[in-house]
mmCIF file of C-alpha atoms in Angstrom:
data_model
loop_
_atom_site.group_PDB
_atom_site.id
_atom_site.type_symbol
_atom_site.label_atom_id
_atom_site.label_comp_id
_atom_site.label_asym_id
_atom_site.label_seq_id
_atom_site.Cartn_x
_atom_site.Cartn_y
_atom_site.Cartn_z
ATOM 1 C CA GLN A 126 -39.580 -10.404 59.850
ATOM 2 C CA LYS A 127 -39.180 -12.305 56.591
ATOM 3 C CA GLU A 128 -42.327 -13.001 54.600
ATOM 4 C CA VAL A 129 -41.682 -16.720 54.433
ATOM 5 C CA GLU A 130 -39.330 -18.740 56.597
ATOM 6 C CA GLN A 131 -38.292 -22.305 55.918
ATOM 7 C CA ASP A 132 -35.751 -24.427 57.756
ATOM 8 C CA PRO A 133 -33.020 -25.196 55.196
ATOM 9 C CA GLY A 134 -32.122 -28.507 56.810
ATOM 10 C CA PRO A 135 -30.510 -30.654 55.613
ATOM 11 C CA LEU A 136 -32.913 -33.374 56.663
ATOM 12 C CA SER A 137 -31.822 -36.992 56.396
ATOM 13 C CA VAL A 138 -34.258 -39.863 56.998
ATOM 14 C CA PRO A 139 -34.326 -43.623 56.399
ATOM 15 C CA GLU A 140 -36.474 -45.057 53.640
ATOM 16 C CA GLY A 141 -40.057 -45.557 54.761
ATOM 17 C CA ALA A 142 -40.030 -42.707 57.290
ATOM 18 C CA ILE A 143 -42.706 -40.041 57.525
ATOM 19 C CA VAL A 144 -41.252 -36.660 56.613
ATOM 20 C CA SER A 145 -42.600 -33.319 57.782
ATOM 21 C CA LEU A 146 -41.507 -30.138 56.007
ATOM 22 C CA ASN A 147 -42.684 -26.756 57.224
ATOM 23 C CA CYS A 148 -42.871 -23.057 56.470
ATOM 24 C CA THR A 149 -44.117 -20.091 58.436
ATOM 25 C CA TYR A 150 -45.258 -16.832 56.938
ATOM 26 C CA SER A 151 -46.015 -13.379 58.221
ATOM 27 C CA ASN A 152 -48.610 -11.879 55.859
ATOM 28 C CA SER A 153 -52.164 -12.882 56.701
ATOM 29 C CA ALA A 154 -53.239 -11.842 53.178
ATOM 30 C CA PHE A 155 -51.616 -14.935 51.685
ATOM 31 C CA GLN A 156 -54.268 -17.305 50.357
ATOM 32 C CA TYR A 157 -52.592 -19.733 47.956
ATOM 33 C CA PHE A 158 -49.981 -22.177 49.140
ATOM 34 C CA MET A 159 -47.744 -24.341 46.992
ATOM 35 C CA TRP A 160 -44.968 -26.833 47.379
ATOM 36 C CA TYR A 161 -42.345 -27.213 44.706
ATOM 37 C CA ARG A 162 -39.855 -30.053 44.460
ATOM 38 C CA GLN A 163 -36.427 -29.398 42.967
ATOM 39 C CA TYR A 164 -34.096 -32.237 42.114
ATOM 40 C CA SER A 165 -30.386 -31.526 41.992
ATOM 41 C CA ARG A 166 -29.424 -29.445 38.941
ATOM 42 C CA LYS A 167 -33.060 -29.250 37.778
ATOM 43 C CA GLY A 168 -35.786 -26.610 37.835
ATOM 44 C CA PRO A 169 -38.512 -26.484 40.512
ATOM 45 C CA GLU A 170 -41.631 -28.462 39.668
ATOM 46 C CA LEU A 171 -45.037 -27.976 41.260
ATOM 47 C CA LEU A 172 -45.870 -30.753 43.700
ATOM 48 C CA MET A 173 -48.914 -29.573 45.641
ATOM 49 C CA TYR A 174 -51.239 -26.596 45.542
ATOM 50 C CA THR A 175 -53.725 -25.548 48.240
ATOM 51 C CA TYR A 176 -56.143 -22.688 48.596
ATOM 52 C CA SER A 177 -56.878 -21.292 52.064
ATOM 53 C CA SER A 178 -56.849 -23.561 55.115
ATOM 54 C CA GLY A 179 -57.181 -27.308 55.345
ATOM 55 C CA ASN A 180 -55.556 -30.431 54.009
ATOM 56 C CA LYS A 181 -54.973 -31.762 50.538
ATOM 57 C CA GLU A 182 -53.777 -35.255 49.819
ATOM 58 C CA ASP A 183 -52.147 -36.654 46.683
ATOM 59 C CA GLY A 184 -50.821 -40.170 46.990
ATOM 60 C CA ARG A 185 -48.068 -40.216 49.602
ATOM 61 C CA PHE A 186 -48.080 -36.423 49.902
ATOM 62 C CA THR A 187 -50.303 -34.283 52.147
ATOM 63 C CA ALA A 188 -50.248 -30.500 52.211
ATOM 64 C CA GLN A 189 -51.638 -28.801 55.282
ATOM 65 C CA VAL A 190 -52.373 -25.123 55.841
ATOM 66 C CA ASP A 191 -53.126 -23.522 59.198
ATOM 67 C CA LYS A 192 -53.920 -19.887 58.480
ATOM 68 C CA SER A 193 -54.577 -19.061 62.135
ATOM 69 C CA SER A 194 -50.972 -19.976 62.936
ATOM 70 C CA LYS A 195 -49.582 -18.892 59.544
ATOM 71 C CA TYR A 196 -48.023 -22.306 59.205
ATOM 72 C CA ILE A 197 -47.916 -24.680 56.246
ATOM 73 C CA SER A 198 -46.671 -28.247 56.123
ATOM 74 C CA LEU A 199 -45.900 -30.956 53.626
ATOM 75 C CA PHE A 200 -46.001 -34.559 54.836
ATOM 76 C CA ILE A 201 -44.444 -37.401 52.889
ATOM 77 C CA ARG A 202 -45.514 -40.907 53.904
ATOM 78 C CA ASP A 203 -43.450 -44.001 53.185
ATOM 79 C CA SER A 204 -40.581 -41.840 51.931
ATOM 80 C CA GLN A 205 -38.505 -43.197 49.063
ATOM 81 C CA PRO A 206 -34.943 -42.457 47.890
ATOM 82 C CA SER A 207 -36.545 -40.854 44.828
ATOM 83 C CA ASP A 208 -38.029 -38.222 47.179
ATOM 84 C CA SER A 209 -34.525 -36.892 47.840
ATOM 85 C CA ALA A 210 -34.672 -33.295 46.654
ATOM 86 C CA THR A 211 -35.020 -29.717 47.837
ATOM 87 C CA TYR A 212 -38.584 -28.754 48.731
ATOM 88 C CA LEU A 213 -39.634 -25.129 48.420
ATOM 89 C CA CYS A 214 -42.798 -23.622 49.799
ATOM 90 C CA ALA A 215 -44.342 -20.807 47.776
ATOM 91 C CA ILE A 216 -47.125 -18.464 48.748
ATOM 92 C CA HIS A 217 -49.346 -16.096 46.826
ATOM 93 C CA SER A 218 -51.725 -13.430 48.070
ATOM 94 C CA GLY A 219 -54.228 -13.834 45.253
ATOM 95 C CA GLY A 220 -55.895 -11.142 43.214
ATOM 96 C CA SER A 221 -53.860 -9.481 40.476
ATOM 97 C CA ASN A 222 -50.585 -9.630 42.388
ATOM 98 C CA TYR A 223 -47.977 -11.366 40.218
ATOM 99 C CA LYS A 224 -45.563 -12.084 43.053
ATOM 100 C CA LEU A 225 -44.935 -15.605 44.281
ATOM 101 C CA THR A 226 -43.002 -15.593 47.568
ATOM 102 C CA PHE A 227 -40.686 -18.578 47.986
ATOM 103 C CA GLY A 228 -39.089 -20.105 51.019
ATOM 104 C CA LYS A 229 -35.398 -20.853 50.652
ATOM 105 C CA GLY A 230 -35.985 -24.586 50.499
ATOM 106 C CA THR A 231 -35.312 -27.653 52.665
ATOM 107 C CA LEU A 232 -32.858 -30.250 51.393
ATOM 108 C CA LEU A 233 -34.189 -33.769 52.047
ATOM 109 C CA THR A 234 -32.207 -36.983 51.684
ATOM 110 C CA VAL A 235 -33.956 -40.354 51.998
ATOM 111 C CA ASN A 236 -31.460 -43.110 52.650
ATOM 112 C CA PRO A 237 -32.108 -46.634 51.334
ATOM 113 C CA ASN B 160 -45.356 -30.143 24.583
ATOM 114 C CA ALA B 161 -41.940 -29.073 25.929
ATOM 115 C CA GLY B 162 -43.179 -26.602 28.590
ATOM 116 C CA VAL B 163 -40.481 -24.038 29.397
ATOM 117 C CA THR B 164 -37.187 -24.373 27.542
ATOM 118 C CA GLN B 165 -34.039 -22.471 28.436
ATOM 119 C CA THR B 166 -30.930 -22.085 26.324
ATOM 120 C CA PRO B 167 -28.050 -22.411 26.859
ATOM 121 C CA LYS B 168 -27.818 -24.886 29.736
ATOM 122 C CA PHE B 169 -24.294 -23.864 30.709
ATOM 123 C CA ARG B 170 -22.096 -20.890 29.971
ATOM 124 C CA VAL B 171 -18.774 -19.502 31.155
ATOM 125 C CA LEU B 172 -18.077 -15.811 30.616
ATOM 126 C CA LYS B 173 -15.188 -13.519 31.320
ATOM 127 C CA THR B 174 -15.824 -10.325 33.273
ATOM 128 C CA GLY B 175 -17.146 -7.641 30.963
ATOM 129 C CA GLN B 176 -18.506 -9.988 28.312
ATOM 130 C CA SER B 177 -22.149 -9.888 27.312
ATOM 131 C CA MET B 178 -24.646 -12.645 26.664
ATOM 132 C CA THR B 179 -28.337 -13.354 26.231
ATOM 133 C CA LEU B 180 -30.293 -16.153 27.856
ATOM 134 C CA LEU B 181 -33.319 -17.362 25.957
ATOM 135 C CA CYS B 182 -36.542 -18.674 27.437
ATOM 136 C CA ALA B 183 -39.291 -20.181 25.313
ATOM 137 C CA GLN B 184 -42.665 -21.538 26.479
ATOM 138 C CA ASP B 185 -45.269 -23.401 24.478
ATOM 139 C CA MET B 186 -48.145 -23.214 26.992
ATOM 140 C CA ASN B 187 -49.552 -19.909 25.717
ATOM 141 C CA HIS B 188 -48.826 -18.302 29.099
ATOM 142 C CA GLU B 189 -49.185 -14.556 29.449
ATOM 143 C CA TYR B 190 -46.774 -14.087 32.335
ATOM 144 C CA MET B 191 -43.063 -14.868 32.249
ATOM 145 C CA TYR B 192 -40.334 -14.444 34.853
ATOM 146 C CA TRP B 193 -36.579 -14.579 35.285
ATOM 147 C CA TYR B 194 -35.137 -15.700 38.633
ATOM 148 C CA ARG B 195 -31.674 -16.327 39.919
ATOM 149 C CA GLN B 196 -30.951 -18.971 42.548
ATOM 150 C CA ASP B 197 -27.926 -18.734 44.810
ATOM 151 C CA PRO B 198 -26.946 -20.893 47.805
ATOM 152 C CA GLY B 199 -28.586 -19.609 50.959
ATOM 153 C CA MET B 200 -30.513 -16.925 49.064
ATOM 154 C CA GLY B 201 -33.312 -18.915 47.499
ATOM 155 C CA LEU B 202 -35.060 -17.802 44.331
ATOM 156 C CA ARG B 203 -34.927 -14.076 43.641
ATOM 157 C CA LEU B 204 -36.971 -12.399 40.934
ATOM 158 C CA ILE B 205 -34.927 -10.396 38.434
ATOM 159 C CA HIS B 206 -37.507 -9.183 35.915
ATOM 160 C CA TYR B 207 -40.938 -10.247 34.821
ATOM 161 C CA SER B 208 -43.421 -9.665 32.007
ATOM 162 C CA VAL B 209 -47.211 -9.681 32.094
ATOM 163 C CA GLY B 210 -47.591 -9.747 28.325
ATOM 164 C CA GLU B 211 -45.959 -9.325 24.949
ATOM 165 C CA GLY B 212 -44.089 -6.027 24.751
ATOM 166 C CA THR B 213 -44.189 -5.350 28.510
ATOM 167 C CA THR B 214 -41.494 -5.880 31.140
ATOM 168 C CA ALA B 215 -41.001 -4.819 34.745
ATOM 169 C CA LYS B 216 -38.319 -4.963 37.429
ATOM 170 C CA GLY B 217 -38.295 -7.549 40.161
ATOM 171 C CA GLU B 218 -36.238 -7.676 43.351
ATOM 172 C CA VAL B 219 -32.722 -7.751 41.855
ATOM 173 C CA PRO B 220 -32.816 -6.109 38.392
ATOM 174 C CA ASP B 221 -29.469 -4.290 38.397
ATOM 175 C CA GLY B 222 -27.068 -5.449 35.693
ATOM 176 C CA TYR B 223 -29.781 -7.219 33.674
ATOM 177 C CA ASN B 224 -32.099 -6.255 30.846
ATOM 178 C CA VAL B 225 -35.012 -8.150 29.353
ATOM 179 C CA SER B 226 -37.190 -8.144 26.287
ATOM 180 C CA ARG B 227 -40.477 -9.819 25.383
ATOM 181 C CA LEU B 228 -40.978 -9.238 21.673
ATOM 182 C CA LYS B 229 -43.022 -12.402 21.223
ATOM 183 C CA LYS B 230 -45.480 -13.914 23.664
ATOM 184 C CA GLN B 231 -43.660 -17.223 23.796
ATOM 185 C CA ASN B 232 -40.147 -15.822 24.325
ATOM 186 C CA PHE B 233 -38.500 -13.918 27.163
ATOM 187 C CA LEU B 234 -34.856 -12.895 26.841
ATOM 188 C CA LEU B 235 -32.494 -12.007 29.675
ATOM 189 C CA GLY B 236 -29.423 -9.970 28.789
ATOM 190 C CA LEU B 237 -26.227 -9.295 30.661
ATOM 191 C CA GLU B 238 -24.509 -6.311 29.070
ATOM 192 C CA SER B 239 -21.258 -6.454 31.057
ATOM 193 C CA ALA B 240 -21.001 -9.610 33.126
ATOM 194 C CA ALA B 241 -19.577 -9.465 36.657
ATOM 195 C CA PRO B 242 -18.476 -12.308 38.958
ATOM 196 C CA SER B 243 -21.441 -11.442 41.226
ATOM 197 C CA GLN B 244 -23.710 -12.632 38.418
ATOM 198 C CA THR B 245 -22.409 -16.174 38.717
ATOM 199 C CA SER B 246 -25.596 -18.072 39.481
ATOM 200 C CA VAL B 247 -28.216 -20.474 38.221
ATOM 201 C CA TYR B 248 -30.892 -18.673 36.233
ATOM 202 C CA PHE B 249 -34.443 -19.970 35.947
ATOM 203 C CA CYS B 250 -37.199 -18.854 33.664
ATOM 204 C CA ALA B 251 -40.815 -19.459 34.610
ATOM 205 C CA SER B 252 -44.198 -18.808 33.082
ATOM 206 C CA SER B 253 -47.810 -18.716 34.253
ATOM 207 C CA TYR B 254 -51.324 -17.917 33.176
ATOM 208 C CA PRO B 255 -52.733 -14.524 34.116
ATOM 209 C CA VAL B 256 -53.361 -14.456 37.826
ATOM 210 C CA LYS B 257 -56.936 -15.464 38.613
ATOM 211 C CA THR B 258 -58.545 -15.407 41.996
ATOM 212 C CA SER B 259 -59.411 -19.076 41.770
ATOM 213 C CA GLN B 260 -55.901 -20.259 40.906
ATOM 214 C CA GLY B 261 -53.367 -17.975 42.467
ATOM 215 C CA ASN B 262 -50.132 -17.802 40.492
ATOM 216 C CA ILE B 263 -48.883 -21.295 39.654
ATOM 217 C CA GLN B 264 -45.553 -20.903 37.886
ATOM 218 C CA TYR B 265 -43.879 -23.481 35.660
ATOM 219 C CA PHE B 266 -40.110 -23.500 35.532
ATOM 220 C CA GLY B 267 -37.449 -24.327 32.993
ATOM 221 C CA ALA B 268 -34.439 -26.526 33.748
ATOM 222 C CA GLY B 269 -32.112 -23.583 34.360
ATOM 223 C CA THR B 270 -28.945 -22.047 32.951
ATOM 224 C CA ARG B 271 -25.733 -22.357 34.950
ATOM 225 C CA LEU B 272 -23.621 -19.271 34.420
ATOM 226 C CA SER B 273 -20.094 -18.722 35.670
ATOM 227 C CA VAL B 274 -18.419 -15.336 35.310
ATOM 228 C CA LEU B 275 -14.669 -15.438 35.777
#
């Protein structure tokens, strides 16, 4: 079983839609959960960061972690064409471990 | 404050040629990383460094070498390029891992390398 699994999409939605992006993971030791956004031909940039379970909201973006199900989600409300990008989940176990485990990314297109 | 800067942005090599990719960060980060990103494969860690003068192998180190002579710079070398090394290469950096922050990594814009 892969450490982190993410549906690659592609996902295409109309402008204004609510978008749900998801990852599942296998290692219960993971504690830190991140979402990166990567525009075409650019580097990944940190979008959201969450520790342990619960929700975190930042403007139109909400990150949700369910550790009991080993499931993380990113919700985008009122999606905009500028949200069109690849979204990567990334997970870290904490402590002195350097390794950040990435999902393969979901390609999202928001159509005007 | 430029963050993480990679040079060059694009490069085309012939099989067997060598080259060095340069990564520079101005955030005083201790940790630095080199990844490659290929379609369907996601980001894969090549080598990483936890401080000046130290380097270690990641998931896919074969065919690459690295050096970290200065804290702000991390170099990735290809001694004899192969077509399988055609990829987009990303450098990243982070603070030392702390229990309260996990390992938030900051990425450069990437280097697109084609090996013919």
